[in-house]
Coordinates of N, CA and C and ligand atoms in Angstrom, one line a residue:
M1 N 0.8 -1.2 0.0 CA 0.0 0.0 0.0 C 0.9 1.3 0.0
S2 N 0.3 2.4 -0.4 CA 1.0 3.7 -0.3 C 0.6 4.3 1.0
V3 N 1.1 5.5 1.3 CA 0.9 6.0 2.7 C -0.6 6.2 3.0
H4 N -1.4 6.7 2.0 CA -2.8 7.0 2.3 C -3.8 6.1 1.5
I5 N -3.3 5.2 0.7 CA -4.2 4.3 0.0 C -3.8 2.8 0.2
A6 N -4.8 2.1 0.7 CA -4.5 0.7 1.2 C -4.9 -0.3 0.1
A7 N -4.4 -0.1 -1.2 CA -4.7 -1.0 -2.2 C -3.4 -1.8 -2.6
K8 N -3.6 -3.0 -3.2 CA -2.4 -3.7 -3.7 C -2.1 -3.3 -5.1
P9 N -0.9 -3.5 -5.5 CA -0.6 -3.2 -7.0 C -1.6 -3.9 -7.8
G10 N -2.1 -3.3 -8.8 CA -3.1 -3.9 -9.7 C -4.5 -3.7 -9.3
D11 N -4.8 -3.3 -8.1 CA -6.1 -3.1 -7.6 C -6.8 -1.8 -8.2
I12 N -6.0 -0.9 -8.7 CA -6.5 0.4 -9.2 C -6.3 0.4 -10.7
A13 N -7.4 0.9 -11.4 CA -7.3 0.9 -12.9 C -6.4 2.0 -13.4
E14 N -6.1 2.0 -14.7 CA -5.2 3.1 -15.2 C -6.0 4.3 -15.4
T15 N -7.4 4.2 -15.4 CA -8.2 5.4 -15.5 C -9.0 5.6 -14.2
V16 N -8.9 6.8 -13.7 CA -9.6 7.1 -12.4 C -10.5 8.3 -12.5
L17 N -11.7 8.1 -12.0 CA -12.6 9.3 -11.8 C -12.4 9.8 -10.4
L18 N -12.3 11.1 -10.2 CA -11.9 11.7 -9.0 C -12.9 12.7 -8.4
P19 N -13.9 12.3 -7.7 CA -14.8 13.3 -7.0 C -14.1 13.7 -5.7
G20 N -14.4 14.9 -5.2 CA -13.9 15.4 -3.9 C -14.4 14.6 -2.8
D21 N -15.7 14.3 -2.8 CA -16.5 13.7 -1.7 C -16.4 12.1 -1.8
P22 N -15.8 11.5 -0.8 CA -15.7 10.0 -0.8 C -17.1 9.3 -0.9
L23 N -18.1 10.0 -0.4 CA -19.5 9.3 -0.5 C -19.9 9.4 -2.0
R24 N -19.5 10.4 -2.7 CA -19.8 10.5 -4.1 C -19.1 9.4 -4.9
A25 N -17.8 9.1 -4.4 CA -17.1 8.0 -5.0 C -17.9 6.7 -4.9
K26 N -18.4 6.5 -3.7 CA -19.2 5.3 -3.4 C -20.5 5.3 -4.3
F27 N -21.1 6.4 -4.4 CA -22.4 6.5 -5.2 C -22.0 6.2 -6.7
I28 N -20.9 6.8 -7.2 CA -20.6 6.6 -8.6 C -20.3 5.1 -8.8
A29 N -19.5 4.5 -7.9 CA -19.2 3.1 -8.0 C -20.5 2.2 -8.1
E30 N -21.4 2.5 -7.1 CA -22.6 1.7 -7.0 C -23.6 2.0 -8.2
S31 N -23.6 3.2 -8.7 CA -24.6 3.6 -9.8 C -24.1 3.3 -11.2
F32 N -22.8 3.4 -11.4 CA -22.3 3.4 -12.8 C -21.4 2.2 -13.1
L33 N -20.8 1.6 -12.1 CA -19.8 0.5 -12.4 C -20.4 -0.8 -12.1
Q34 N -20.0 -1.8 -12.8 CA -20.4 -3.2 -12.5 C -19.3 -3.8 -11.6
D35 N -19.7 -4.7 -10.7 CA -18.8 -5.5 -9.8 C -17.8 -4.6 -9.1
A36 N -18.3 -3.4 -8.6 CA -17.3 -2.5 -8.0 C -16.9 -3.1 -6.6
E37 N -15.6 -3.0 -6.4 CA -15.1 -3.4 -5.1 C -14.3 -2.2 -4.4
C38 N -14.4 -2.1 -3.1 CA -13.8 -1.0 -2.4 C -12.3 -1.4 -2.2
Y39 N -11.3 -0.6 -2.6 CA -9.9 -0.9 -2.3 C -9.3 0.0 -1.2
N40 N -10.0 1.0 -0.8 CA -9.5 1.9 0.2 C -10.5 2.5 1.1
N41 N -10.2 2.5 2.4 CA -11.1 3.3 3.3 C -10.2 4.0 4.4
V42 N -8.9 4.1 4.1 CA -8.1 4.9 5.0 C -8.6 6.3 5.1
R43 N -8.8 6.8 6.3 CA -9.4 8.1 6.6 C -10.7 8.3 6.0
G44 N -11.4 7.2 5.7 CA -12.7 7.3 5.1 C -12.7 7.8 3.6
M45 N -11.5 7.9 3.0 CA -11.4 8.4 1.7 C -11.5 7.2 0.7
M46 N -12.8 6.8 0.5 CA -13.0 5.6 -0.2 C -12.6 5.6 -1.7
G47 N -12.1 4.4 -2.1 CA -11.8 4.2 -3.5 C -12.4 2.9 -4.0
F48 N -12.8 2.8 -5.2 CA -13.5 1.6 -5.7 C -12.9 1.3 -7.1
T49 N -12.9 0.0 -7.5 CA -12.6 -0.4 -8.9 C -13.7 -1.2 -9.4
G50 N -14.2 -1.0 -10.6 CA -15.2 -1.8 -11.2 C -15.1 -1.8 -12.7
V51 N -16.2 -2.1 -13.4 CA -16.1 -2.2 -14.8 C -17.2 -1.3 -15.5
Y52 N -16.8 -0.6 -16.5 CA -17.7 0.2 -17.3 C -17.5 -0.2 -18.7
K53 N -18.6 -0.8 -19.4 CA -18.5 -1.2 -20.8 C -17.2 -1.9 -21.1
D54 N -16.9 -3.0 -20.3 CA -15.8 -3.9 -20.4 C -14.4 -3.2 -20.1
Q55 N -14.5 -2.0 -19.6 CA -13.2 -1.4 -19.2 C -13.1 -1.2 -17.7
K56 N -11.9 -1.6 -17.2 CA -11.7 -1.4 -15.7 C -11.5 0.1 -15.4
I57 N -12.3 0.5 -14.5 CA -12.3 2.0 -14.1 C -12.2 2.1 -12.5
S58 N -11.5 3.0 -12.0 CA -11.5 3.3 -10.6 C -12.2 4.6 -10.3
V59 N -12.7 4.7 -9.1 CA -13.2 6.0 -8.6 C -12.7 6.3 -7.2
Q60 N -12.0 7.4 -7.0 CA -11.3 7.7 -5.8 C -11.7 9.1 -5.2
G61 N -12.1 9.1 -4.0 CA -12.4 10.4 -3.3 C -11.0 11.2 -3.2
S62 N -11.1 12.5 -3.3 CA -9.8 13.3 -3.2 C -9.8 14.2 -2.0
G63 N -10.9 14.4 -1.3 CA -11.0 15.4 -0.3 C -11.1 16.8 -0.9
M64 N -11.2 17.8 -0.1 CA -11.4 19.2 -0.6 C -10.0 19.9 -0.6
G65 N -9.7 20.7 -1.6 CA -8.6 21.5 -1.7 C -7.4 20.8 -2.3
M66 N -6.4 21.6 -2.8 CA -5.3 21.0 -3.5 C -4.3 20.2 -2.7
P67 N -4.0 20.6 -1.4 CA -3.1 19.7 -0.7 C -3.7 18.3 -0.5
S68 N -4.9 18.2 -0.2 CA -5.5 16.8 0.0 C -5.6 16.1 -1.3
M69 N -6.1 16.7 -2.4 CA -6.2 16.1 -3.7 C -4.8 15.6 -4.2
A70 N -3.8 16.5 -3.9 CA -2.4 16.1 -4.4 C -1.9 14.9 -3.8
I71 N -2.2 14.7 -2.5 CA -1.7 13.5 -1.8 C -2.2 12.2 -2.6
Y72 N -3.5 12.2 -2.9 CA -4.1 11.0 -3.5 C -3.6 10.9 -5.0
V73 N -3.5 12.0 -5.7 CA -3.1 12.0 -7.1 C -1.6 11.5 -7.2
N74 N -0.8 12.1 -6.3 CA 0.6 11.6 -6.3 C 0.7 10.1 -6.1
E75 N 0.0 9.6 -5.1 CA 0.1 8.2 -4.8 C -0.6 7.3 -5.9
L76 N -1.7 7.8 -6.5 CA -2.3 7.1 -7.6 C -1.3 6.9 -8.8
I77 N -0.5 8.0 -9.1 CA 0.4 8.0 -10.2 C 1.7 7.2 -9.9
T78 N 2.3 7.5 -8.7 CA 3.6 6.9 -8.5 C 3.6 5.5 -7.9
S79 N 2.5 5.2 -7.1 CA 2.5 3.9 -6.5 C 1.6 2.9 -7.3
Y80 N 0.6 3.4 -8.1 CA -0.3 2.5 -8.7 C -0.3 2.6 -10.3
G81 N 0.5 3.5 -10.8 CA 0.7 3.6 -12.3 C -0.6 4.1 -13.0
V82 N -1.3 5.0 -12.4 CA -2.5 5.6 -13.0 C -2.1 6.5 -14.1
K83 N -2.8 6.4 -15.3 CA -2.4 7.2 -16.5 C -3.4 8.3 -16.9
K84 N -4.6 8.2 -16.3 CA -5.7 9.2 -16.8 C -6.5 9.5 -15.6
I85 N -6.7 10.8 -15.2 CA -7.5 11.1 -14.1 C -8.5 12.2 -14.5
I86 N -9.8 12.0 -14.3 CA -10.8 13.0 -14.6 C -11.5 13.4 -13.2
R87 N -11.2 14.6 -12.9 CA -12.0 15.1 -11.7 C -13.4 15.3 -12.1
V88 N -14.3 14.8 -11.3 CA -15.8 15.1 -11.5 C -16.3 15.8 -10.2
G89 N -16.3 17.1 -10.3 CA -16.6 17.9 -9.1 C -17.6 19.0 -9.3
S90 N -17.7 19.9 -8.4 CA -18.6 21.1 -8.5 C -17.8 22.4 -8.4
C91 N -18.4 23.5 -8.8 CA -17.8 24.8 -8.8 C -18.8 25.8 -8.6
G92 N -18.4 27.0 -8.2 CA -19.3 28.2 -8.2 C -19.1 28.9 -9.5
S93 N -20.2 29.5 -10.0 CA -20.1 30.3 -11.3 C -19.6 31.7 -11.0
L94 N -18.8 32.2 -12.0 CA -18.2 33.5 -11.9 C -18.8 34.4 -12.9
Q95 N -19.7 33.9 -13.8 CA -20.2 34.7 -14.9 C -21.7 34.6 -14.9
E96 N -22.4 35.6 -15.3 CA -23.9 35.7 -15.2 C -24.5 34.6 -16.2
Y97 N -23.8 34.3 -17.3 CA -24.3 33.4 -18.3 C -24.0 31.9 -17.9
V98 N -23.3 31.7 -16.9 CA -23.0 30.3 -16.4 C -23.9 30.0 -15.2
H99 N -24.9 29.2 -15.4 CA -26.0 29.0 -14.4 C -25.8 27.8 -13.6
P100 N -26.3 27.8 -12.3 CA -26.3 26.6 -11.5 C -26.9 25.4 -12.4
R101 N -26.3 24.3 -12.3 CA -26.6 23.0 -13.0 C -25.9 22.9 -14.4
D102 N -25.3 24.1 -14.9 CA -24.5 24.0 -16.1 C -23.3 23.1 -15.9
I103 N -22.7 22.7 -17.0 CA -21.5 21.9 -16.9 C -20.3 22.7 -17.5
I104 N -19.2 22.7 -16.8 CA -18.0 23.3 -17.3 C -16.9 22.3 -17.6
I105 N -16.3 22.4 -18.7 CA -15.1 21.6 -19.0 C -13.9 22.5 -18.9
A106 N -13.0 22.3 -17.9 CA -12.0 23.3 -17.6 C -10.8 23.1 -18.5
M107 N -10.6 24.0 -19.4 CA -9.4 24.0 -20.3 C -8.1 24.3 -19.6
S108 N -8.2 25.3 -18.7 CA -7.0 25.7 -17.9 C -7.5 26.2 -16.6
A109 N -6.6 26.2 -15.6 CA -7.0 26.6 -14.3 C -5.9 27.6 -13.7
S110 N -6.3 28.9 -13.5 CA -5.5 29.8 -12.8 C -5.6 29.5 -11.3
T111 N -4.7 30.0 -10.5 CA -4.8 29.7 -9.1 C -4.0 30.7 -8.2
D112 N -4.5 30.7 -6.9 CA -3.7 31.5 -5.9 C -2.9 30.6 -5.1
S113 N -2.8 29.3 -5.5 CA -2.1 28.3 -4.7 C -0.6 28.5 -4.8
A114 N 0.1 28.3 -3.7 CA 1.6 28.4 -3.7 C 2.3 27.1 -4.0
M115 N 1.5 26.1 -4.3 CA 2.1 24.7 -4.5 C 3.0 24.7 -5.7
N116 N 2.8 25.5 -6.7 CA 3.7 25.4 -7.9 C 4.9 26.4 -7.8
A117 N 4.9 27.2 -6.7 CA 5.9 28.3 -6.6 C 7.3 27.8 -6.8
T118 N 7.6 26.6 -6.3 CA 9.0 26.1 -6.3 C 9.2 25.1 -7.5
R119 N 8.3 25.0 -8.4 CA 8.4 24.0 -9.5 C 9.4 24.4 -10.6
L120 N 9.2 25.7 -11.0 CA 10.1 26.2 -12.1 C 11.1 27.1 -11.5
Q121 N 11.8 27.8 -12.3 CA 12.8 28.8 -11.7 C 12.1 29.9 -11.0
P122 N 12.7 30.6 -10.0 CA 12.1 31.7 -9.3 C 11.5 32.8 -10.3
G123 N 10.3 33.2 -10.1 CA 9.6 34.2 -10.9 C 8.8 33.6 -12.0
A124 N 9.1 32.3 -12.4 CA 8.4 31.7 -13.5 C 7.0 31.2 -13.0
V125 N 6.0 31.3 -13.8 CA 4.7 30.8 -13.4 C 4.2 29.7 -14.4
F126 N 3.9 28.5 -13.9 CA 3.4 27.4 -14.7 C 2.0 27.7 -15.1
A127 N 1.6 27.3 -16.3 CA 0.2 27.5 -16.7 C -0.6 26.1 -16.7
P128 N -1.3 25.8 -15.7 CA -1.9 24.4 -15.6 C -3.0 24.3 -16.6
T129 N -2.9 23.3 -17.4 CA -3.8 23.1 -18.6 C -4.2 21.6 -18.6
A130 N -5.5 21.4 -19.0 CA -6.0 20.0 -19.2 C -5.2 19.4 -20.4
S131 N -5.2 18.0 -20.4 CA -4.5 17.4 -21.5 C -5.5 17.5 -22.7
Y132 N -4.9 17.8 -23.8 CA -5.8 18.1 -25.0 C -6.6 16.9 -25.4
A133 N -6.0 15.7 -25.3 CA -6.7 14.5 -25.7 C -8.0 14.3 -24.9
L134 N -7.9 14.5 -23.6 CA -9.1 14.4 -22.8 C -10.1 15.6 -23.0
L135 N -9.5 16.8 -23.2 CA -10.4 17.9 -23.5 C -11.2 17.7 -24.7
E136 N -10.5 17.3 -25.8 CA -11.2 17.0 -27.1 C -12.2 15.9 -26.9
A137 N -11.8 14.8 -26.3 CA -12.7 13.7 -26.1 C -13.9 14.1 -25.3
S138 N -13.8 14.9 -24.3 CA -15.0 15.3 -23.5 C -15.9 16.2 -24.3
V139 N -15.3 17.1 -25.0 CA -16.2 18.0 -25.8 C -17.0 17.2 -26.9
S140 N -16.3 16.3 -27.5 CA -16.9 15.4 -28.5 C -18.0 14.5 -27.8
A141 N -17.7 14.0 -26.6 CA -18.7 13.2 -25.8 C -19.9 14.0 -25.5
A142 N -19.7 15.3 -25.1 CA -20.9 16.1 -24.8 C -21.7 16.4 -26.0
R143 N -21.1 16.6 -27.2 CA -21.8 16.8 -28.4 C -22.6 15.5 -28.8
T144 N -21.9 14.4 -28.7 CA -22.6 13.1 -29.0 C -23.8 12.9 -28.2
L145 N -23.7 13.3 -26.9 CA -24.8 13.1 -26.0 C -25.8 14.2 -26.0
D146 N -25.5 15.3 -26.8 CA -26.4 16.4 -26.8 C -26.5 17.1 -25.4
I147 N -25.4 17.1 -24.7 CA -25.4 17.8 -23.4 C -24.7 19.1 -23.5
P148 N -25.3 20.2 -23.3 CA -24.6 21.5 -23.5 C -23.5 21.7 -22.4
V149 N -22.3 22.2 -22.8 CA -21.3 22.5 -21.8 C -20.6 23.8 -22.1
H150 N -20.0 24.4 -21.1 CA -19.1 25.6 -21.3 C -17.7 25.0 -21.3
V151 N -16.9 25.5 -22.3 CA -15.5 25.1 -22.3 C -14.7 26.3 -22.1
G152 N -13.8 26.4 -21.0 CA -13.0 27.6 -20.8 C -12.2 27.4 -19.6
S153 N -11.7 28.6 -19.1 CA -10.8 28.6 -18.0 C -11.5 28.8 -16.7
I154 N -10.9 28.3 -15.6 CA -11.5 28.4 -14.3 C -10.5 28.9 -13.3
F155 N -10.9 29.1 -12.1 CA -9.9 29.5 -11.0 C -10.0 28.4 -9.9
S156 N -8.8 28.0 -9.5 CA -8.7 27.0 -8.4 C -8.1 27.8 -7.2
S157 N -8.9 27.9 -6.2 CA -8.5 28.7 -5.0 C -8.2 27.9 -3.8
D158 N -7.2 28.4 -3.0 CA -6.9 27.7 -1.8 C -7.8 28.1 -0.7
T159 N -8.7 29.1 -0.9 CA -9.5 29.6 0.1 C -11.0 29.5 -0.3
F160 N -11.8 29.0 0.6 CA -13.3 29.1 0.3 C -13.9 30.3 0.9
Y161 N -13.4 30.7 2.1 CA -14.0 31.9 2.8 C -12.9 33.0 2.8
H162 N -13.0 33.8 1.8 CA -12.0 34.9 1.6 C -12.3 36.1 2.6
D163 N -11.3 36.8 3.0 CA -11.4 38.0 3.8 C -12.2 39.0 3.1
D164 N -11.9 39.2 1.8 CA -12.6 40.2 1.0 C -13.6 39.4 0.2
P165 N -14.9 39.6 0.5 CA -15.9 38.8 -0.2 C -16.0 39.1 -1.7
D166 N -15.4 40.2 -2.2 CA -15.4 40.6 -3.6 C -14.2 40.0 -4.4
T167 N -13.4 39.2 -3.8 CA -12.2 38.7 -4.5 C -12.5 38.1 -5.8
W168 N -13.6 37.4 -5.9 CA -14.0 36.7 -7.2 C -14.2 37.7 -8.3
K169 N -14.5 39.0 -8.1 CA -14.8 39.9 -9.2 C -13.6 40.1 -10.1
L170 N -12.4 40.0 -9.6 CA -11.2 40.0 -10.4 C -11.1 38.8 -11.3
W171 N -11.4 37.7 -10.8 CA -11.4 36.4 -11.6 C -12.4 36.6 -12.7
Q172 N -13.6 37.1 -12.4 CA -14.7 37.3 -13.3 C -14.2 38.2 -14.5
K173 N -13.5 39.3 -14.1 CA -13.0 40.2 -15.1 C -12.1 39.6 -16.2
Y174 N -11.4 38.6 -15.8 CA -10.5 37.8 -16.7 C -11.2 36.7 -17.5
G175 N -12.6 36.7 -17.3 CA -13.4 35.7 -18.1 C -13.4 34.3 -17.6
L176 N -12.9 34.1 -16.4 CA -12.9 32.8 -15.8 C -14.3 32.3 -15.6
L177 N -14.6 31.1 -15.8 CA -16.0 30.6 -15.8 C -16.5 30.3 -14.4
G178 N -15.6 29.6 -13.6 CA -16.1 29.1 -12.3 C -14.9 29.1 -11.4
V179 N -15.2 28.8 -10.1 CA -14.2 28.7 -9.1 C -14.4 27.4 -8.3
E180 N -13.3 26.6 -8.2 CA -13.3 25.4 -7.3 C -11.9 25.4 -6.6
M181 N -11.5 24.2 -6.2 CA -10.3 24.2 -5.3 C -9.3 23.1 -5.6
E182 N -9.4 22.5 -6.8 CA -8.5 21.4 -7.1 C -7.8 21.3 -8.4
A183 N -8.5 21.8 -9.5 CA -8.0 21.5 -10.9 C -6.6 22.0 -11.2
A184 N -6.2 23.1 -10.7 CA -4.9 23.7 -11.1 C -3.7 22.7 -10.6
Q185 N -3.9 22.1 -9.5 CA -2.8 21.2 -9.0 C -3.0 19.9 -9.7
L186 N -4.2 19.4 -10.0 CA -4.3 18.2 -10.7 C -3.6 18.3 -12.1
Y187 N -3.8 19.4 -12.8 CA -3.2 19.6 -14.1 C -1.7 19.7 -14.0
S188 N -1.2 20.4 -12.9 CA 0.2 20.5 -12.7 C 0.9 19.1 -12.5
L189 N 0.2 18.3 -11.7 CA 0.7 17.0 -11.4 C 0.7 16.1 -12.7
G190 N -0.4 16.3 -13.5 CA -0.5 15.6 -14.8 C 0.7 15.9 -15.6
A191 N 1.0 17.2 -15.7 CA 2.1 17.7 -16.6 C 3.4 17.1 -16.0
K192 N 3.6 17.2 -14.7 CA 4.9 16.8 -14.1 C 5.1 15.3 -14.4
H193 N 4.1 14.5 -14.3 CA 4.2 13.0 -14.4 C 3.9 12.5 -15.8
G194 N 3.5 13.4 -16.7 CA 3.2 12.9 -18.1 C 2.0 12.1 -18.2
I195 N 0.9 12.4 -17.4 CA -0.3 11.6 -17.6 C -1.4 12.6 -18.0
D196 N -2.6 12.0 -18.4 CA -3.7 12.9 -18.9 C -4.6 13.2 -17.7
T197 N -4.9 14.5 -17.6 CA -5.8 15.0 -16.6 C -6.9 15.9 -17.2
L198 N -8.0 15.9 -16.5 CA -9.1 16.8 -16.9 C -10.1 17.1 -15.7
A199 N -10.7 18.3 -15.7 CA -11.7 18.5 -14.7 C -13.0 18.8 -15.4
L200 N -14.1 18.0 -15.0 CA -15.4 18.3 -15.4 C -16.2 18.8 -14.1
L201 N -16.9 19.9 -14.3 CA -17.5 20.5 -13.1 C -19.0 20.8 -13.3
T202 N -19.8 20.5 -12.4 CA -21.2 21.0 -12.4 C -21.3 22.2 -11.6
V203 N -22.0 23.2 -12.0 CA -22.1 24.5 -11.3 C -23.1 24.3 -10.2
S204 N -22.6 24.4 -8.9 CA -23.5 24.2 -7.8 C -24.1 25.4 -7.2
D205 N -23.5 26.6 -7.5 CA -24.0 27.9 -7.0 C -23.4 29.0 -7.8
S206 N -23.9 30.2 -7.7 CA -23.4 31.3 -8.5 C -23.0 32.4 -7.5
L207 N -21.7 32.8 -7.7 CA -21.2 34.0 -6.9 C -21.8 35.3 -7.4
V208 N -22.4 35.2 -8.6 CA -22.9 36.4 -9.3 C -24.4 36.6 -8.8
T209 N -25.2 35.6 -8.9 CA -26.6 35.7 -8.7 C -27.0 35.1 -7.3
H210 N -26.1 34.5 -6.7 CA -26.4 33.8 -5.4 C -27.4 32.7 -5.4
K211 N -27.7 32.3 -6.7 CA -28.6 31.1 -6.8 C -27.9 29.8 -6.5
E212 N -28.6 28.9 -5.9 CA -28.0 27.6 -5.6 C -28.9 26.5 -6.2
L213 N -28.3 25.3 -6.4 CA -29.1 24.2 -6.9 C -30.0 23.6 -5.8
S214 N -31.2 23.2 -6.1 CA -31.9 22.3 -5.2 C -31.3 20.9 -5.2
S215 N -31.6 20.1 -4.3 CA -31.0 18.8 -4.3 C -31.3 18.0 -5.5
E216 N -32.6 18.2 -6.0 CA -33.0 17.4 -7.2 C -32.1 17.9 -8.4
E217 N -32.0 19.2 -8.6 CA -31.2 19.7 -9.7 C -29.7 19.3 -9.6
R218 N -29.3 19.2 -8.3 CA -27.9 18.8 -8.1 C -27.7 17.4 -8.6
Q219 N -28.7 16.5 -8.4 CA -28.6 15.1 -8.9 C -28.6 15.0 -10.4
T220 N -29.6 15.8 -11.1 CA -29.6 15.7 -12.5 C -28.4 16.3 -13.2
G221 N -27.9 17.4 -12.6 CA -26.7 18.0 -13.2 C -25.5 17.1 -13.0
F222 N -25.4 16.4 -11.9 CA -24.4 15.5 -11.6 C -24.4 14.3 -12.6
H223 N -25.7 13.8 -12.8 CA -25.9 12.7 -13.7 C -25.4 13.0 -15.1
D224 N -25.7 14.2 -15.6 CA -25.3 14.6 -17.0 C -23.7 14.7 -17.0
M225 N -23.1 15.2 -16.0 CA -21.7 15.3 -16.0 C -21.0 13.9 -16.0
M226 N -21.6 13.0 -15.3 CA -21.1 11.6 -15.2 C -21.3 11.0 -16.6
R227 N -22.4 11.3 -17.3 CA -22.5 10.7 -18.7 C -21.4 11.2 -19.6
V228 N -21.1 12.5 -19.5 CA -20.0 13.0 -20.3 C -18.7 12.4 -19.9
A229 N -18.4 12.2 -18.6 CA -17.2 11.6 -18.1 C -17.0 10.2 -18.6
L230 N -18.1 9.4 -18.5 CA -18.0 8.0 -18.9 C -17.9 7.9 -20.4
E231 N -18.6 8.7 -21.2 CA -18.4 8.7 -22.7 C -17.0 9.1 -23.1
T232 N -16.4 10.0 -22.3 CA -15.1 10.5 -22.6 C -14.1 9.4 -22.5
I233 N -14.2 8.5 -21.5 CA -13.2 7.4 -21.3 C -13.6 6.1 -22.0
R234 N -14.8 6.0 -22.5 CA -15.2 4.8 -23.2 C -14.3 4.5 -24.4
P235 N -13.7 3.3 -24.5 CA -12.9 3.0 -25.6 C -13.6 3.2 -26.9
K236 N -13.0 3.8 -27.9 CA -13.8 4.1 -29.1 C -13.4 3.1 -30.2
Ligands
HPA301 N1 -15.7 28.4 -4.1 C1 -14.8 27.4 -4.1 N2 -15.2 26.2 -4.4 C2 -16.5 25.9 -4.8 C3 -17.4 27.0 -4.7 C4 -17.0 28.3 -4.4 O1 -17.8 29.2 -4.3 N3 -18.6 26.4 -5.0 C5 -18.4 25.1 -5.3 N4 -17.1 24.8 -5.1

């Protein structure tokens, strides 16, 4: 096992879906995968491996925020040989035209995180970007399924409760579509280790209109995002 994942080599598939919430991981495994088995429950951060359309797929909770997510993603890549990771999460909308329940495919992720500060030479800033293969596959999957999506840039923040409640207005000005707390570091680790990464997000609330999803809308929005994710990784 690795430090935080109690799986044996071979227990985890090369393709992993990565929700923040471990209960979401359980729900995805039970609702979308066949013969799903739990391979990890260390700290309650459940992970499952099952089969989707004859392909072995895993689904692993990541926790909230980049430090937690990075622990799991590092171990998935370096201890278990994972090659493709798709975050399936939620975000807040930063634009009036991006509504709760909409789906965002995150092309790139700006961030206030310091985690990349030491990666390149001093003063250089890395640009965390989704892998093009997954980006293209997901856009094409959404088209095939006739599910509308926004494709663009997002912001990954280290902070949920900012001192200045208007901080997001600057991100809005730069055209960023939504704010969440993981994608920038997921993309950075993907680049560092040469694996494919992508973040698919359902909009759970709007920082602009203060609208939030009802629990029913949350379910249907989540379901559409999962259909896009599964069609993205389905062998063609
Ligand atoms: N901020 C950060 N992460 C989020 C938000 C938000 O407003 N909404 C959903 N995930």
